[in-house]
XYZ file of N, CA and C in Angstrom:
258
model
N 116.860 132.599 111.439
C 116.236 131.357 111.841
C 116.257 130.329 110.707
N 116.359 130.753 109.363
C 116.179 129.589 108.560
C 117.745 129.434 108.182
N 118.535 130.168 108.658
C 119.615 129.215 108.374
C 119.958 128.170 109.552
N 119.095 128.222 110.535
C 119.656 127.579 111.258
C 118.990 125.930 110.634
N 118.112 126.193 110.483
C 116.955 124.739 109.356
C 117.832 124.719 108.741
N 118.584 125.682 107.874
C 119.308 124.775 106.956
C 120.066 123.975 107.278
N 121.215 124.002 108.214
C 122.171 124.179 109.042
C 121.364 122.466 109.506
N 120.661 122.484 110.284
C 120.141 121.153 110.557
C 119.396 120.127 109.843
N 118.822 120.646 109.076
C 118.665 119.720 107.901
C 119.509 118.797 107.157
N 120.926 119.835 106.659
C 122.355 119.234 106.292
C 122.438 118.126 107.401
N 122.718 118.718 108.497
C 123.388 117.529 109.284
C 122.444 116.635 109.555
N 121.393 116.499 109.902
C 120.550 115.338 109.587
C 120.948 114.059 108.684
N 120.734 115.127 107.201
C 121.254 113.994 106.099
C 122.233 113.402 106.149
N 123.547 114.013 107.129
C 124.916 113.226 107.281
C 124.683 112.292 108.349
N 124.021 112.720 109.273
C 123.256 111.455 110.300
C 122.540 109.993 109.881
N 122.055 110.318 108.771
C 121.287 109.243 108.283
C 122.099 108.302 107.264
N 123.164 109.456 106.441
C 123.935 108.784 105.656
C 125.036 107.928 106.369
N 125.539 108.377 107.569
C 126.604 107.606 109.038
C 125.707 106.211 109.184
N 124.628 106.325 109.214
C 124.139 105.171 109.651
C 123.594 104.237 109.195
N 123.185 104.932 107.607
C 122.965 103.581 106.648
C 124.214 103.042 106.017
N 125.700 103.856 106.332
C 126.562 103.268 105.796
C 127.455 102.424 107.003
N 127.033 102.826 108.225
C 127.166 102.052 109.416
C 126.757 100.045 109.123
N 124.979 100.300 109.108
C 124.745 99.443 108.374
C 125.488 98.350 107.807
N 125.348 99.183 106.371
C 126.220 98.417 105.401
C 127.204 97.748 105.814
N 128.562 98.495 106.496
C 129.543 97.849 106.908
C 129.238 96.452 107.469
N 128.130 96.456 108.164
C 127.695 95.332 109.415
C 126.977 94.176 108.316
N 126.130 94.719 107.362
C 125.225 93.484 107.021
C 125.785 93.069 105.410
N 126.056 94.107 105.417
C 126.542 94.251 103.473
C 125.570 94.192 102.352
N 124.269 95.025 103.072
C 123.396 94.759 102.571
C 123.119 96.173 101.350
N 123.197 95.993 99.731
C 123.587 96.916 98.847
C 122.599 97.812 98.853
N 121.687 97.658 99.736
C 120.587 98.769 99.479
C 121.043 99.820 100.605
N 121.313 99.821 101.201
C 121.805 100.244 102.573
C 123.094 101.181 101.758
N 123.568 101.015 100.828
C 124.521 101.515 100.419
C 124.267 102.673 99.444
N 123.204 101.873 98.820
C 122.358 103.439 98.225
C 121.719 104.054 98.534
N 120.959 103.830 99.865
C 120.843 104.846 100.552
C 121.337 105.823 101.066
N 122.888 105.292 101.681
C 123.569 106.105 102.151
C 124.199 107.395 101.197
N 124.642 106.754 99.509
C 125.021 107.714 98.384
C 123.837 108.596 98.489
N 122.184 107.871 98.858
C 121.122 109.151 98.483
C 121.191 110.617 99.171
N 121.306 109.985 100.360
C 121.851 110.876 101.666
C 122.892 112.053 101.603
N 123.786 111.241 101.179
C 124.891 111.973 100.806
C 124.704 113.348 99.946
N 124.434 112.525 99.000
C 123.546 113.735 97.516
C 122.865 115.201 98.751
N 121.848 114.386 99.217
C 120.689 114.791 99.603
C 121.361 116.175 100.800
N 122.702 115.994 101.617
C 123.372 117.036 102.164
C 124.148 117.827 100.931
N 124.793 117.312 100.502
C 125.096 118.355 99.199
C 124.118 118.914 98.834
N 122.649 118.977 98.778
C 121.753 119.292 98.114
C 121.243 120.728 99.252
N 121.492 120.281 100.603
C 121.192 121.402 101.917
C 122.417 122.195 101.400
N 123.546 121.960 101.345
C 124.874 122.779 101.511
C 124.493 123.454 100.652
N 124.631 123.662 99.374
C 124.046 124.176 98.156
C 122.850 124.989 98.756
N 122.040 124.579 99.192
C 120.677 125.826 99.513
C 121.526 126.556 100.446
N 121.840 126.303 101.609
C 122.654 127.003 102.747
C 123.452 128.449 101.743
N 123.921 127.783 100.948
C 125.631 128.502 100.261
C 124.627 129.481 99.443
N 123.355 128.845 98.284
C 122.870 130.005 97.841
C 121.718 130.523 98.676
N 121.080 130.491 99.551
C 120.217 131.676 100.071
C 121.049 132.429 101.300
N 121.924 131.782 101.549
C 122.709 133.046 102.432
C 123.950 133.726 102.509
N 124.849 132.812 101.909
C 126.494 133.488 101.563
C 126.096 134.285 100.140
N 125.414 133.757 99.126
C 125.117 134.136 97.943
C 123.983 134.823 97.670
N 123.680 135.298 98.626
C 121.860 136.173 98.750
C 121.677 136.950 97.445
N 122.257 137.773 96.992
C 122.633 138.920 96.159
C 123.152 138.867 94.679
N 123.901 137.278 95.003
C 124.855 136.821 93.626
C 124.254 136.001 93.281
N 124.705 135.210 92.279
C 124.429 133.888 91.139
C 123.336 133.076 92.011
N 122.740 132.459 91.557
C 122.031 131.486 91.863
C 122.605 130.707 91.669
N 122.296 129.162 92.779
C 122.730 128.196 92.106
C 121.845 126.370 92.363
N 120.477 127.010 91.646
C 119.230 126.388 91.882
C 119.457 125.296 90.567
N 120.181 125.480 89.637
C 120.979 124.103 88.861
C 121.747 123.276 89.439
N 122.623 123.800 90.475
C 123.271 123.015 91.276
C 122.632 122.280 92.569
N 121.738 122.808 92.754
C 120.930 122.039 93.988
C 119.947 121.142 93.525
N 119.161 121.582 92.418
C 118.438 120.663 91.159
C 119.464 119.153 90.981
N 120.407 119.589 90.752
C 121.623 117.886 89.771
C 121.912 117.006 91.375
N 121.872 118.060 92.375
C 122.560 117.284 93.603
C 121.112 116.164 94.311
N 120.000 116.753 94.273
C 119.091 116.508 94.383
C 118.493 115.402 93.330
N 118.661 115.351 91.888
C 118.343 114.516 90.986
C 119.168 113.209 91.106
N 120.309 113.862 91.376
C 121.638 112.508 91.251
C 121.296 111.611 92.836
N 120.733 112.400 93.795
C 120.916 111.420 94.885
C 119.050 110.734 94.939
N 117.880 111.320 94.609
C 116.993 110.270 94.306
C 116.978 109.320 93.219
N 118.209 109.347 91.978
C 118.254 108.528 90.810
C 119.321 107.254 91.044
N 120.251 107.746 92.613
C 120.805 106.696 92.946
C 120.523 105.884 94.185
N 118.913 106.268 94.133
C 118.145 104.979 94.951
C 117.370 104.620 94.405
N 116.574 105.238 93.271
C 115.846 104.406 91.878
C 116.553 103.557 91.802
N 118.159 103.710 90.964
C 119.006 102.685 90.423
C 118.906 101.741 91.746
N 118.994 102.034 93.014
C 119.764 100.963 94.151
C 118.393 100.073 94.141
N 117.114 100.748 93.961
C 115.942 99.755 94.082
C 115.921 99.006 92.840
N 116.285 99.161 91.536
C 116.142 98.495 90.802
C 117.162 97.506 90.546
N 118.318 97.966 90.809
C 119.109 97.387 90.959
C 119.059 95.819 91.476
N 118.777 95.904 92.763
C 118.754 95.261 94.016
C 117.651 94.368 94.012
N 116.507 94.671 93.240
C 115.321 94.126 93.205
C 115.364 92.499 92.940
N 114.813 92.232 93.856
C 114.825 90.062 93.970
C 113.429 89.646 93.640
């Protein structure tokens, strides 16, 4: 059962990332764009849990790699808010 959460969680984040970069295309609005990179991160960050609590149950961890995927995609909507800020 929890891989199936994982499993939907991921695709969620690609749902949200389709559509803030949907968005973007339409308004060109740069926040919309870092959102969508957050998103992005933010499924790399499910895939990574998916890959280590169930293909990798037994082997390596890889809770550094879900840590950086996770850091890199809330630090590139810090940057997009500060960025962007009027």
């Amino acid at each position: 059962m929890a891989e199936a959460v994982y499993i939907l969680c991921m695709l969620a984040s690609l749902a949200c990332a389709a559509l803030l970069f949907r968005g973007y295309r339409q308004s060109r609005v740069r926040f919309l764009l870092w959102g969508a990179l957050c998103f992005i991160a933010f499924m790399l960050n499910n895939l990574l849990l998916f890959i280590d609590l169930t293909v990798l149950a037994h082997g390596p961890s890889l809770i550094l790699w879900r840590d950086a995927a996770a850091l890199i995609g809330l630090s590139l909507l810090v940057f997009g808010l500060i960025w962007d800020a009027e």
